[in-house]
Tab-separated table of C-alpha atoms and ligand atoms in Angstrom:
chain	number	residue	atom	x	y	z
A	230	MET	CA	-5.563	14.685	15.733
A	231	SER	CA	-5.178	17.897	13.748
A	232	ASN	CA	-7.609	18.857	11.012
A	233	LYS	CA	-4.973	18.994	8.328
A	234	PHE	CA	-3.901	15.487	9.203
A	235	LYS	CA	-7.508	14.313	8.950
A	236	LYS	CA	-7.709	15.350	5.329
A	237	ALA	CA	-4.759	13.274	4.137
A	238	ILE	CA	-5.253	10.890	1.245
A	239	VAL	CA	-3.545	7.514	1.415
A	240	VAL	CA	-2.471	6.200	-1.991
A	241	LYS	CA	-1.227	2.642	-2.519
A	242	ILE	CA	0.873	2.107	-5.628
A	243	GLY	CA	1.059	-1.490	-6.805
A	244	GLY	CA	3.817	-3.278	-8.596
A	245	ALA	CA	2.123	-3.008	-11.965
A	246	THR	CA	1.796	0.767	-11.894
A	247	PHE	CA	5.293	2.049	-11.336
A	248	GLY	CA	8.150	2.145	-13.764
A	249	SER	CA	5.680	2.085	-16.666
A	250	HIS	CA	5.885	5.797	-17.558
A	251	ASP	CA	2.530	6.363	-15.962
A	252	THR	CA	1.197	9.659	-14.676
A	253	THR	CA	0.684	8.646	-11.044
A	254	ILE	CA	3.764	10.493	-9.779
A	255	GLU	CA	2.685	13.622	-11.702
A	256	ASP	CA	-0.734	13.411	-10.067
A	257	ILE	CA	0.770	12.970	-6.591
A	258	VAL	CA	2.925	16.079	-7.079
A	259	TYR	CA	-0.084	17.977	-8.463
A	260	LEU	CA	-2.114	17.116	-5.354
A	261	GLN	CA	0.708	18.187	-3.057
A	262	GLN	CA	1.108	21.478	-4.900
A	263	HIS	CA	-2.628	22.080	-4.466
A	264	GLY	CA	-2.412	21.685	-0.704
A	265	LYS	CA	-3.618	18.104	-0.414
A	266	PRO	CA	-1.656	16.069	2.162
A	267	VAL	CA	-0.767	12.702	0.605
A	268	VAL	CA	0.701	9.537	2.111
A	269	VAL	CA	2.062	6.982	-0.360
A	270	VAL	CA	2.395	3.270	0.414
A	271	HIS	CA	4.043	1.061	-2.188
A	272	GLY	CA	4.339	-2.626	-2.963
A	273	GLY	CA	6.890	-4.208	-5.247
A	274	ALA	CA	6.729	-7.965	-4.754
A	275	ASN	CA	7.443	-8.389	-8.477
A	276	VAL	CA	10.757	-6.521	-8.103
A	277	VAL	CA	11.649	-8.685	-5.089
A	278	THR	CA	10.922	-11.821	-7.125
A	279	GLU	CA	13.118	-10.513	-9.947
A	280	TRP	CA	16.034	-9.947	-7.554
A	281	LEU	CA	15.579	-13.288	-5.814
A	282	THR	CA	15.705	-14.964	-9.230
A	283	ARG	CA	18.770	-12.953	-10.199
A	284	GLN	CA	20.509	-14.043	-6.982
A	285	LYS	CA	19.390	-17.642	-7.598
A	286	THR	CA	17.801	-17.707	-4.143
A	287	PRO	CA	15.395	-20.657	-4.086
A	288	THR	CA	11.834	-19.791	-3.117
A	289	LYS	CA	9.468	-22.031	-1.177
A	290	PHE	CA	5.705	-21.707	-1.593
A	291	VAL	CA	2.945	-22.717	0.819
A	292	GLN	CA	-0.569	-22.633	-0.672
A	293	GLY	CA	0.604	-20.307	-3.427
A	294	GLU	CA	2.176	-17.801	-1.050
A	295	ARG	CA	5.898	-17.221	-0.937
A	296	VAL	CA	7.555	-18.232	2.302
A	297	THR	CA	9.734	-15.393	3.560
A	298	ASP	CA	12.841	-17.036	4.996
A	299	GLU	CA	15.767	-15.002	6.310
A	300	ALA	CA	17.378	-14.606	2.861
A	301	ALA	CA	14.096	-13.491	1.300
A	302	LEU	CA	13.516	-11.058	4.171
A	303	GLU	CA	16.919	-9.463	3.556
A	304	MET	CA	15.988	-9.085	-0.096
A	305	VAL	CA	12.598	-7.578	0.770
A	306	THR	CA	14.262	-5.050	3.080
A	307	ALA	CA	16.929	-4.138	0.533
A	308	VAL	CA	14.675	-3.996	-2.515
A	309	LEU	CA	11.496	-2.456	-1.039
A	310	GLY	CA	13.121	-0.275	1.647
A	311	GLY	CA	15.959	0.700	-0.675
A	312	LEU	CA	15.596	0.456	-4.413
A	313	VAL	CA	11.827	0.717	-4.943
A	314	ASN	CA	11.296	3.298	-2.199
A	315	LYS	CA	14.094	5.536	-3.461
A	316	GLU	CA	12.934	5.306	-7.077
A	317	ILE	CA	9.510	6.630	-6.076
A	318	VAL	CA	10.944	9.338	-3.806
A	319	ALA	CA	13.396	10.400	-6.515
A	320	ALA	CA	10.614	10.566	-9.126
A	321	ILE	CA	8.444	12.768	-6.873
A	322	ASN	CA	11.318	15.100	-5.977
A	323	ASP	CA	12.402	15.206	-9.610
A	324	LEU	CA	8.979	16.572	-10.611
A	325	GLY	CA	9.178	19.302	-7.973
A	326	GLY	CA	7.349	17.491	-5.189
A	327	ARG	CA	8.652	17.071	-1.651
A	328	ALA	CA	8.836	13.473	-0.489
A	329	VAL	CA	10.615	11.538	2.247
A	330	GLY	CA	10.959	7.759	1.951
A	331	ILE	CA	10.657	5.645	5.063
A	332	THR	CA	9.811	2.068	5.972
A	333	GLY	CA	7.412	0.940	8.679
A	334	VAL	CA	10.499	0.437	10.830
A	335	ASP	CA	11.363	4.158	10.862
A	336	GLY	CA	9.958	5.946	13.870
A	337	ALA	CA	8.518	2.528	14.799
A	338	LEU	CA	5.661	3.477	12.442
A	339	LEU	CA	4.447	-0.117	12.034
A	340	GLN	CA	4.680	-2.690	14.808
A	341	SER	CA	3.962	-6.304	14.022
A	342	LYS	CA	3.934	-9.936	15.028
A	343	LEU	CA	4.179	-13.135	12.936
A	344	ARG	CA	1.027	-13.599	10.866
A	345	ASN	CA	1.336	-17.309	10.251
A	346	LYS	CA	4.343	-19.457	11.184
A	347	GLU	CA	4.196	-21.371	7.892
A	348	LEU	CA	4.725	-18.230	5.823
A	349	GLY	CA	7.942	-17.347	7.618
A	350	TYR	CA	8.808	-13.756	8.375
A	351	VAL	CA	5.528	-12.181	7.307
A	352	GLY	CA	3.931	-9.760	9.709
A	353	ALA	CA	0.462	-8.820	10.905
A	354	ILE	CA	0.281	-5.221	12.080
A	355	VAL	CA	-0.508	-4.780	15.761
A	356	LYS	CA	0.030	-1.037	16.110
A	357	VAL	CA	0.546	2.089	13.986
A	358	ASN	CA	2.550	4.929	15.527
A	359	THR	CA	1.440	7.941	13.554
A	360	GLY	CA	3.865	10.441	15.128
A	361	LEU	CA	6.449	10.490	12.356
A	362	LEU	CA	3.738	10.687	9.661
A	363	GLU	CA	2.153	13.649	11.380
A	364	THR	CA	5.531	15.389	11.643
A	365	LEU	CA	6.307	14.828	7.956
A	366	LEU	CA	2.846	15.911	6.780
A	367	LYS	CA	2.942	19.049	8.929
A	368	ALA	CA	6.333	19.918	7.456
A	369	GLY	CA	4.822	19.593	3.968
A	370	PHE	CA	6.376	16.285	2.939
A	371	ILE	CA	4.771	13.290	1.277
A	372	PRO	CA	5.748	10.237	3.347
A	373	VAL	CA	6.509	7.331	0.990
A	374	ILE	CA	6.255	4.086	2.941
A	375	ALA	CA	7.835	0.714	2.197
A	376	PRO	CA	5.844	-2.207	3.662
A	377	ILE	CA	8.288	-3.509	6.254
A	378	ALA	CA	7.401	-3.508	9.955
A	379	LEU	CA	9.193	-3.673	13.256
A	380	TYR	CA	8.946	-7.205	14.688
A	381	SER	CA	7.798	-6.064	18.102
A	382	GLU	CA	5.487	-8.677	19.567
A	383	ASP	CA	6.420	-12.230	20.669
A	384	LYS	CA	9.787	-12.034	18.936
A	385	PRO	CA	12.204	-14.890	19.737
A	386	ASP	CA	15.717	-13.632	20.575
A	387	ASP	CA	17.265	-15.116	17.444
A	388	ALA	CA	14.613	-13.781	15.038
A	389	PRO	CA	15.288	-10.850	12.684
A	390	PRO	CA	14.130	-7.380	13.840
A	391	VAL	CA	11.773	-6.723	10.921
A	392	LEU	CA	8.903	-8.475	9.146
A	393	ASN	CA	7.626	-8.339	5.576
A	394	VAL	CA	4.059	-6.970	5.466
A	395	ASN	CA	1.544	-6.870	2.632
A	396	GLY	CA	1.490	-3.367	1.120
A	397	ASP	CA	-2.307	-3.322	0.782
A	398	THR	CA	-2.646	-4.174	4.475
A	399	VAL	CA	-0.229	-1.381	5.387
A	400	ALA	CA	-2.236	1.156	3.364
A	401	GLY	CA	-5.484	0.102	5.068
A	402	GLU	CA	-3.995	0.225	8.556
A	403	ILE	CA	-2.426	3.642	7.986
A	404	ALA	CA	-5.645	5.082	6.516
A	405	ALA	CA	-7.554	3.804	9.562
A	406	ALA	CA	-4.915	5.068	12.020
A	407	ILE	CA	-4.783	8.614	10.660
A	408	GLY	CA	-8.489	8.859	9.813
A	409	ALA	CA	-7.630	9.593	6.191
A	410	GLU	CA	-10.086	11.417	3.967
A	411	ARG	CA	-9.859	8.494	1.606
A	412	LEU	CA	-7.827	5.444	0.685
A	413	ILE	CA	-7.029	4.886	-2.991
A	414	PHE	CA	-5.539	1.740	-4.513
A	415	LEU	CA	-3.906	2.120	-7.903
A	416	THR	CA	-3.718	-1.223	-9.618
A	417	ASP	CA	-3.649	-2.807	-13.091
A	418	VAL	CA	-7.381	-3.405	-13.565
A	419	ALA	CA	-10.297	-0.971	-13.923
A	420	GLY	CA	-11.501	-1.700	-10.374
A	421	ILE	CA	-13.406	-4.575	-8.824
A	422	LEU	CA	-14.984	-6.679	-11.549
A	423	ASP	CA	-18.100	-8.842	-11.169
A	424	SER	CA	-18.335	-12.510	-12.186
A	425	SER	CA	-18.905	-11.513	-15.820
A	426	GLY	CA	-15.877	-9.212	-15.825
A	427	LYS	CA	-17.881	-5.974	-15.644
A	428	LEU	CA	-16.676	-3.078	-13.494
A	429	ILE	CA	-18.661	-2.505	-10.286
A	430	PRO	CA	-18.728	1.304	-9.704
A	431	ASN	CA	-20.093	1.347	-6.136
A	432	LEU	CA	-20.178	-1.113	-3.255
A	433	SER	CA	-21.193	-1.042	0.384
A	434	PRO	CA	-18.714	-2.671	2.813
A	435	SER	CA	-20.944	-5.745	3.161
A	436	GLU	CA	-21.325	-6.112	-0.625
A	437	ALA	CA	-17.531	-5.881	-0.990
A	438	GLY	CA	-17.024	-8.500	1.728
A	439	GLU	CA	-19.484	-10.767	-0.049
A	440	LEU	CA	-17.350	-10.670	-3.227
A	441	VAL	CA	-14.437	-12.092	-1.224
A	442	THR	CA	-16.585	-14.769	0.439
A	443	SER	CA	-18.094	-15.856	-2.886
A	444	GLY	CA	-14.681	-15.975	-4.578
A	445	VAL	CA	-15.609	-13.414	-7.267
A	446	ALA	CA	-12.701	-11.387	-5.900
A	447	SER	CA	-9.575	-13.512	-5.554
A	448	GLY	CA	-5.773	-13.352	-5.482
A	449	GLY	CA	-4.354	-9.846	-5.220
A	450	MET	CA	-7.826	-8.284	-4.971
A	451	VAL	CA	-8.537	-9.950	-1.610
A	452	PRO	CA	-6.011	-7.991	0.528
A	453	LYS	CA	-7.184	-4.782	-1.195
A	454	ILE	CA	-10.833	-5.317	-0.321
A	455	LYS	CA	-9.911	-6.343	3.233
A	456	ALA	CA	-7.784	-3.200	3.558
A	457	CYS	CA	-10.674	-1.046	2.274
A	458	LEU	CA	-12.993	-2.561	4.877
A	459	ARG	CA	-10.402	-2.009	7.599
A	460	ALA	CA	-9.887	1.628	6.549
A	461	LEU	CA	-13.637	2.317	6.413
A	462	SER	CA	-13.790	1.969	10.208
A	463	ASN	CA	-12.296	5.475	10.278
A	464	THR	CA	-12.280	6.724	6.655
A	465	SER	CA	-15.313	7.639	4.597
A	466	THR	CA	-14.290	6.330	1.191
A	467	ALA	CA	-11.990	3.691	-0.251
A	468	CYS	CA	-11.458	3.183	-3.973
A	469	ILE	CA	-9.692	0.849	-6.339
A	470	ILE	CA	-8.748	2.415	-9.672
A	471	ASN	CA	-6.611	1.694	-12.716
A	472	GLY	CA	-3.151	3.187	-12.207
A	473	THR	CA	-2.013	2.261	-15.703
A	474	LYS	CA	-4.393	4.756	-17.362
A	475	PRO	CA	-3.450	8.467	-17.555
A	476	HIS	CA	-4.375	10.677	-14.591
A	477	THR	CA	-6.846	8.291	-12.945
A	478	LEU	CA	-5.668	9.465	-9.511
A	479	ARG	CA	-6.287	13.140	-10.233
A	480	LYS	CA	-9.665	12.371	-11.815
A	481	GLU	CA	-10.669	10.320	-8.786
A	482	ILE	CA	-9.859	13.193	-6.394
A	483	GLU	CA	-11.717	15.624	-8.637
A	484	GLY	CA	-14.852	13.472	-8.462
A	485	LYS	CA	-14.534	12.094	-11.972
A	486	GLY	CA	-13.362	8.660	-10.930
A	487	ILE	CA	-14.117	5.627	-13.047
A	488	GLY	CA	-13.072	2.779	-10.774
A	489	THR	CA	-14.759	1.098	-7.810
A	490	THR	CA	-15.718	3.088	-4.706
A	491	ILE	CA	-16.535	1.346	-1.451
A	492	SER	CA	-18.348	3.539	1.044
A	493	LYS	CA	-20.764	3.306	3.926
A	494	LYS	CA	-24.115	4.119	2.355
B	107	ADP	P1	-1.152	-4.852	-7.211
B	107	ADP	O1	0.243	-4.936	-7.716
B	107	ADP	O2	-1.821	-3.564	-7.579
B	107	ADP	O3	-1.286	-5.191	-5.742
B	107	ADP	P2	-2.405	-7.451	-7.715
B	107	ADP	O4	-2.032	-8.268	-8.903
B	107	ADP	O5	-1.915	-7.916	-6.395
B	107	ADP	O6	-1.988	-5.940	-8.039
B	107	ADP	O7	-4.001	-7.366	-7.612
B	107	ADP	C1	-4.818	-7.021	-8.726
B	107	ADP	C2	-5.301	-8.272	-9.450
B	107	ADP	O8	-6.379	-8.879	-8.737
B	107	ADP	C3	-5.891	-8.055	-10.812
B	107	ADP	O9	-4.903	-7.874	-11.817
B	107	ADP	C4	-6.700	-9.335	-11.017
B	107	ADP	O10	-5.926	-10.319	-11.658
B	107	ADP	C5	-6.982	-9.833	-9.607
B	107	ADP	N1	-8.415	-9.990	-9.317
B	107	ADP	C6	-8.973	-11.070	-8.714
B	107	ADP	N2	-10.305	-10.927	-8.587
B	107	ADP	C7	-10.633	-9.731	-9.145
B	107	ADP	C8	-11.876	-9.026	-9.333
B	107	ADP	N3	-13.062	-9.530	-8.935
B	107	ADP	N4	-11.814	-7.806	-9.930
B	107	ADP	C9	-10.644	-7.286	-10.346
B	107	ADP	N5	-9.432	-7.906	-10.208
B	107	ADP	C10	-9.418	-9.121	-9.609
B	108	MG	MG1	-0.872	-7.054	-4.791
């Protein structure tokens, strides 16, 4: 893999951080204009929920997780692959950046199989094809990736061709696959908090894993920590920072980060 590709930064933007007049897009464009290759992965489950509610599509839950039936999958594809992805790409291009929006289906970037039958059409990633990413990065574009994958393994004939994948998982898998310089999660909290609600600035992979096991990290923080651990197999640093505060991304890259950093010590 080329050197330039090695230095890419993978940034995951969560549902809470876009559309709130934040400075994340500005920071992404700033990094690009200063020669830093950036890959953006986004979520947007909250926007999907809003559209499902608007369409009066009933939602089934299993152990607190939404079951993705065929109607929900269509909504995920339309809303994440269309609306949310294009809003981010438009915002980057509008500020003078150069971005191309794709889903994990494009260029067969993300290949997947069913994660758990009970959850419906939700995928586990089995392979990352980095070819299209490399092409886009070399041409000077920021790939902006919607978390939808090609349903490529053990697919019944009558099943849909794509699966809904967790955005945090996608970011971790991509960072690992391209050997990113670092993986950065922008979310709506200061970072990983301890049991008394205090920010933990630094963690080793095993300490981070322990926070999941003990339940100190729960809900939406669990896939983030798991993705950090996955990325650290081939990436030196993974961080979780507050995307709702001004310029946290730029500060993090410039070594003035104030979130949580997980790294092999
Ligand atoms: P995103 O849209 O960025 O994926 P999520 O809501 O999925 O955001 O995940 C972030 C949330 O994880 C926080 O808002 C918080 O409620 C929850 N969380 C659970 N455990 C922790 C923890 N130990 N430290 C920080 N946040 C935590
Ligand atoms: Mg989340």
